[in-house]
Amino acid sequence: MRRWLCLFLLLILPLTARAETLVYRGESTLWQDTVWSGEVLIDGILTVAPGTTLEIRPGTTIRFTFFDSNNDGIGEHEIFIQGVLRARGSAEAPIRFTSALSSPQPGAWGAINLMASEAASEISFALIEYAYRGFHGHFALAALQDTEFRCNIRGTQFQESEVSFVRCRFIDNFNGLQFRDSQVRFADLLVSGNYWGIRGVHSRVDLAGGRVTGNLVNGINLRDCDTTITAVILANNRKGLYLQQSRGEVRDSLFSGNSEHGIYLEESHVNIIGNRLLNNGRAGVKWVASQGTLQQNRFDGGSEYALVNETAATLVAPGNWWGSDDSAAIALAIRDGADRDGVGRVDVGDFLLSPPAFLLSLQSM
Amino acid sequence: MRARLLIFSLLVLLTACTSTLPPISPPQELSGVISSDLTLSGEILLTGDLLILPGRTLTLHPGTTVRVRKAESTKIDPEYLSSLTEILVRGNLLAEGTAAAPITFLPETTPSAGEIVWAGITLDHSPVSSLRHLRIEGAEQGILVISSSPQLAESTISNCRYGLVVQGPGSAGIYNNQINAGEGGLFVLAGASPAITGNRITAQVEEGLFVDAVSAPRLGRNEISGNAIGLVLHNPRLPFDPDGISTNREDLRLIGRE
């Protein structure tokens, strides 16, 4: 009889604990498929072993205790996914990854680390806050939807990974997103109030829709990347879009109120087509040692210059609206070889005599 | 025999020289995270990014020279704000030189013309930093002030892409500095409101002093000359002292919002 009672208690105790707070202390590993719901406390480093799936149910809150072994201000308790993560919240009951501290600072815990994924992991309808790196991937496959990253030192950081973000929000992090050697797809994202918004190197990056606003340094900075950017609002950043040694197309997007430049191209080959640029402090477009086309754009003024050419060759840019139908006024809106030795002229060709229609506005989305 | 005599003579000469010269101490190498208060002087070689944590203070004595080693890679992690070597101050930096003994920040090796070697000094939410009598050269941004209220005075910033950039709230005091020979001199951005008086901003390829539409610096009299555009104001109603703004290609550009 006593043996049966012990067995019953062994079976029931974990369920009882899970109904309250499930606690992992020290270094521990999940070797079997596991489902979380309710409250989970990570007081250490938890690994999800290869071949294992961790499923997180809607409404679950996962808290990480603060532990800083090297006194650098960064918390080290975190989770490593070597198997698969399925964190599927809902609009009504999102999943929350956060610090166990009552008044946390960014960096209070480590990261959701996704390492060498066997299959695509999913995070949807989640809030990830106060981490060093909210989502961190190496050789990862992941799809993130309807998830908000806020008050992290880095919202996401990954390399050699394939990641998609749909309707995700990166708000008030130090760096919003940074990645290298990856394929990244964004749809309808919001990146706001970070120091760096999006920063990528050696990657394929496709953005469609969304807003990148109020980031202190650059809204989007891509180096050595291939990119398409379509129907995105980049507003009130220091630089809106900064492309270095990159290739691609920027189309139908709005660049407004960026303190310095709407678009800054450096040694890049990019087609800039059908965009609207206004109230960017130093210039709508700064074109440095770059190639490509600049057509059908609408430069609406409010900038020191509409266009600055710092390419040795003449930049041929026909078919744009320069804020005026007067050639002399257009010339004043352009800084080029007429103003400065050593750089080429801008040939505006047959310019538009009235502003083209443009659908996107700051109130959009 | 003659060869042996020559070697012996050289050894004697070398011994004599080394015994008469004062010992040369190698520069102190510095990088990483400063998590307790630290005071330094003399020759310092900055070999990598330096982060001063909140609540900690780095104090540099007058006459200190900080030479900055160029970053080996074009890293994006684990950098702080720039891929270049940088000094990021989230605590405080007390670098108060004197006219006779300024504190110098310059590249470890002489850069080629126009080359930017390091990121510069960033004050990020730094409560009480004070920088006086500095010499800064070869940086992307000589000093970047983010939401801080430092006193920046009597310093010379040369050959930096941006001399001085002030962003975000705070009440920085920028007095009697010389900013010369860069792309742009002094930028006031993102709602900043520093006091700017007595500075000399010259020989910038583009703007001398630039103020964006949402910032409201208190502009006293500054000498702004020899730049492409002397003063750019995106708020045309912002008060400024026009005396001292002269001999620029264009002295003043007032820009209203569309």
Short mmCIF file of C-alpha atoms in Angstrom, two decimals, chain B residues 2-137:
data_model
loop_
_atom_site.label_atom_id
_atom_site.label_comp_id
_atom_site.label_asym_id
_atom_site.label_seq_id
_atom_site.Cartn_x
_atom_site.Cartn_y
_atom_site.Cartn_z
CA ARG B 2 88.37 43.31 -37.10
CA ALA B 3 84.81 42.01 -37.10
CA ARG B 4 85.06 40.91 -33.45
CA LEU B 5 86.41 44.33 -32.51
CA LEU B 6 83.52 46.01 -34.30
CA ILE B 7 80.94 43.85 -32.53
CA PHE B 8 82.61 44.49 -29.18
CA SER B 9 82.61 48.23 -29.83
CA LEU B 10 78.96 48.19 -30.77
CA LEU B 11 78.06 46.27 -27.63
CA VAL B 12 79.98 48.77 -25.50
CA LEU B 13 78.23 51.63 -27.26
CA LEU B 14 74.81 50.02 -26.87
CA THR B 15 75.42 49.37 -23.18
CA ALA B 16 76.49 52.96 -22.70
CA CYS B 17 73.41 54.27 -24.48
CA THR B 18 70.97 52.10 -22.57
CA SER B 19 72.55 52.97 -19.28
CA THR B 20 72.29 56.71 -19.89
CA LEU B 21 68.76 56.84 -21.35
CA PRO B 22 65.81 56.89 -18.95
CA PRO B 23 63.86 53.64 -18.98
CA ILE B 24 61.01 53.67 -21.53
CA SER B 25 57.87 52.15 -20.09
CA PRO B 26 55.50 50.64 -22.64
CA PRO B 27 52.06 52.26 -22.88
CA GLN B 28 49.42 50.81 -20.67
CA GLU B 29 47.03 48.74 -22.78
CA LEU B 30 43.36 49.26 -22.17
CA SER B 31 40.11 47.76 -23.49
CA GLY B 32 36.97 46.01 -22.28
CA VAL B 33 34.55 46.86 -19.51
CA ILE B 34 35.34 49.23 -16.67
CA SER B 35 33.26 48.03 -13.75
CA SER B 36 35.01 49.92 -10.94
CA ASP B 37 36.34 53.45 -10.72
CA LEU B 38 39.68 53.87 -12.46
CA THR B 39 42.26 56.69 -12.70
CA LEU B 40 44.87 56.72 -15.44
CA SER B 41 47.70 58.90 -16.63
CA GLY B 42 50.66 58.75 -18.97
CA GLU B 43 50.64 56.80 -22.23
CA ILE B 44 47.65 54.56 -22.90
CA LEU B 45 47.09 52.28 -25.89
CA LEU B 46 43.42 51.59 -26.50
CA THR B 47 43.49 48.14 -28.11
CA GLY B 48 39.73 47.61 -28.39
CA ASP B 49 36.35 48.96 -27.40
CA LEU B 50 36.10 50.43 -23.95
CA LEU B 51 32.84 50.53 -21.98
CA ILE B 52 32.45 52.44 -18.73
CA LEU B 53 29.48 50.96 -16.94
CA PRO B 54 26.78 53.09 -15.30
CA GLY B 55 27.86 54.29 -11.87
CA ARG B 56 31.58 54.00 -12.66
CA THR B 57 34.04 56.77 -13.44
CA LEU B 58 37.17 56.83 -15.56
CA THR B 59 39.42 59.75 -14.62
CA LEU B 60 42.28 60.82 -16.89
CA HIS B 61 44.99 63.10 -15.55
CA PRO B 62 46.26 66.13 -17.46
CA GLY B 63 48.87 65.22 -20.03
CA THR B 64 47.49 61.74 -20.65
CA THR B 65 47.82 60.50 -24.22
CA VAL B 66 45.42 57.83 -25.47
CA ARG B 67 46.45 56.23 -28.74
CA VAL B 68 43.73 54.22 -30.43
CA ARG B 69 44.42 51.02 -32.31
CA LYS B 70 42.36 50.54 -35.45
CA ALA B 71 39.79 47.74 -35.22
CA GLU B 72 40.97 44.63 -37.03
CA SER B 73 37.60 43.58 -38.35
CA THR B 74 34.39 45.15 -39.53
CA LYS B 75 32.60 43.64 -36.58
CA ILE B 76 28.96 44.14 -35.75
CA ASP B 77 29.24 42.24 -32.50
CA PRO B 78 30.00 42.49 -29.71
CA GLU B 79 30.45 46.14 -30.47
CA TYR B 80 28.73 48.89 -28.63
CA LEU B 81 27.67 51.49 -31.17
CA SER B 82 30.26 51.39 -33.92
CA SER B 83 32.26 48.81 -35.80
CA LEU B 84 35.27 51.02 -35.13
CA THR B 85 37.15 51.10 -31.85
CA GLU B 86 35.24 53.30 -29.47
CA ILE B 87 35.04 54.65 -25.97
CA LEU B 88 31.48 54.26 -24.74
CA VAL B 89 30.72 56.05 -21.50
CA ARG B 90 27.57 55.06 -19.67
CA GLY B 91 29.07 56.09 -16.36
CA ASN B 92 31.28 59.16 -16.26
CA LEU B 93 34.43 60.33 -17.96
CA LEU B 94 36.43 63.00 -16.16
CA ALA B 95 39.05 64.08 -18.65
CA GLU B 96 40.14 67.51 -17.54
CA GLY B 97 43.40 68.56 -19.07
CA THR B 98 44.99 71.95 -18.85
CA ALA B 99 46.15 74.39 -21.50
CA ALA B 100 49.72 73.31 -20.78
CA ALA B 101 48.94 69.61 -20.47
CA PRO B 102 45.97 68.64 -22.66
CA ILE B 103 44.61 65.11 -22.80
CA THR B 104 45.11 63.69 -26.26
CA PHE B 105 43.17 61.03 -28.20
CA LEU B 106 44.69 60.13 -31.53
CA PRO B 107 45.22 57.14 -33.82
CA GLU B 108 48.04 54.78 -32.91
CA THR B 109 49.60 55.25 -36.32
CA THR B 110 49.43 58.25 -38.58
CA PRO B 111 46.33 57.89 -40.77
CA SER B 112 46.33 58.56 -44.47
CA ALA B 113 44.69 61.79 -45.59
CA GLY B 114 41.04 61.82 -44.61
CA GLU B 115 41.16 58.33 -43.08
CA ILE B 116 38.85 57.70 -40.17
CA VAL B 117 40.54 55.36 -37.72
CA TRP B 118 38.34 55.12 -34.67
CA ALA B 119 34.78 55.85 -33.61
CA GLY B 120 35.38 58.54 -30.99
CA ILE B 121 34.07 59.14 -27.48
CA THR B 122 30.38 58.46 -26.89
CA LEU B 123 28.66 59.73 -23.76
CA ASP B 124 25.42 57.77 -23.47
CA HIS B 125 23.20 58.79 -20.57
CA SER B 126 26.32 59.87 -18.74
CA PRO B 127 25.31 61.88 -15.68
CA VAL B 128 28.31 64.13 -14.88
CA SER B 129 31.10 63.79 -17.42
CA SER B 130 33.50 66.67 -17.92
CA LEU B 131 35.86 66.99 -20.87
CA ARG B 132 38.24 69.95 -20.98
CA HIS B 133 41.39 70.72 -22.86
CA LEU B 134 41.23 67.63 -25.04
CA ARG B 135 42.80 67.05 -28.45
CA ILE B 136 40.90 64.55 -30.56
CA GLU B 137 41.88 63.44 -34.05
#
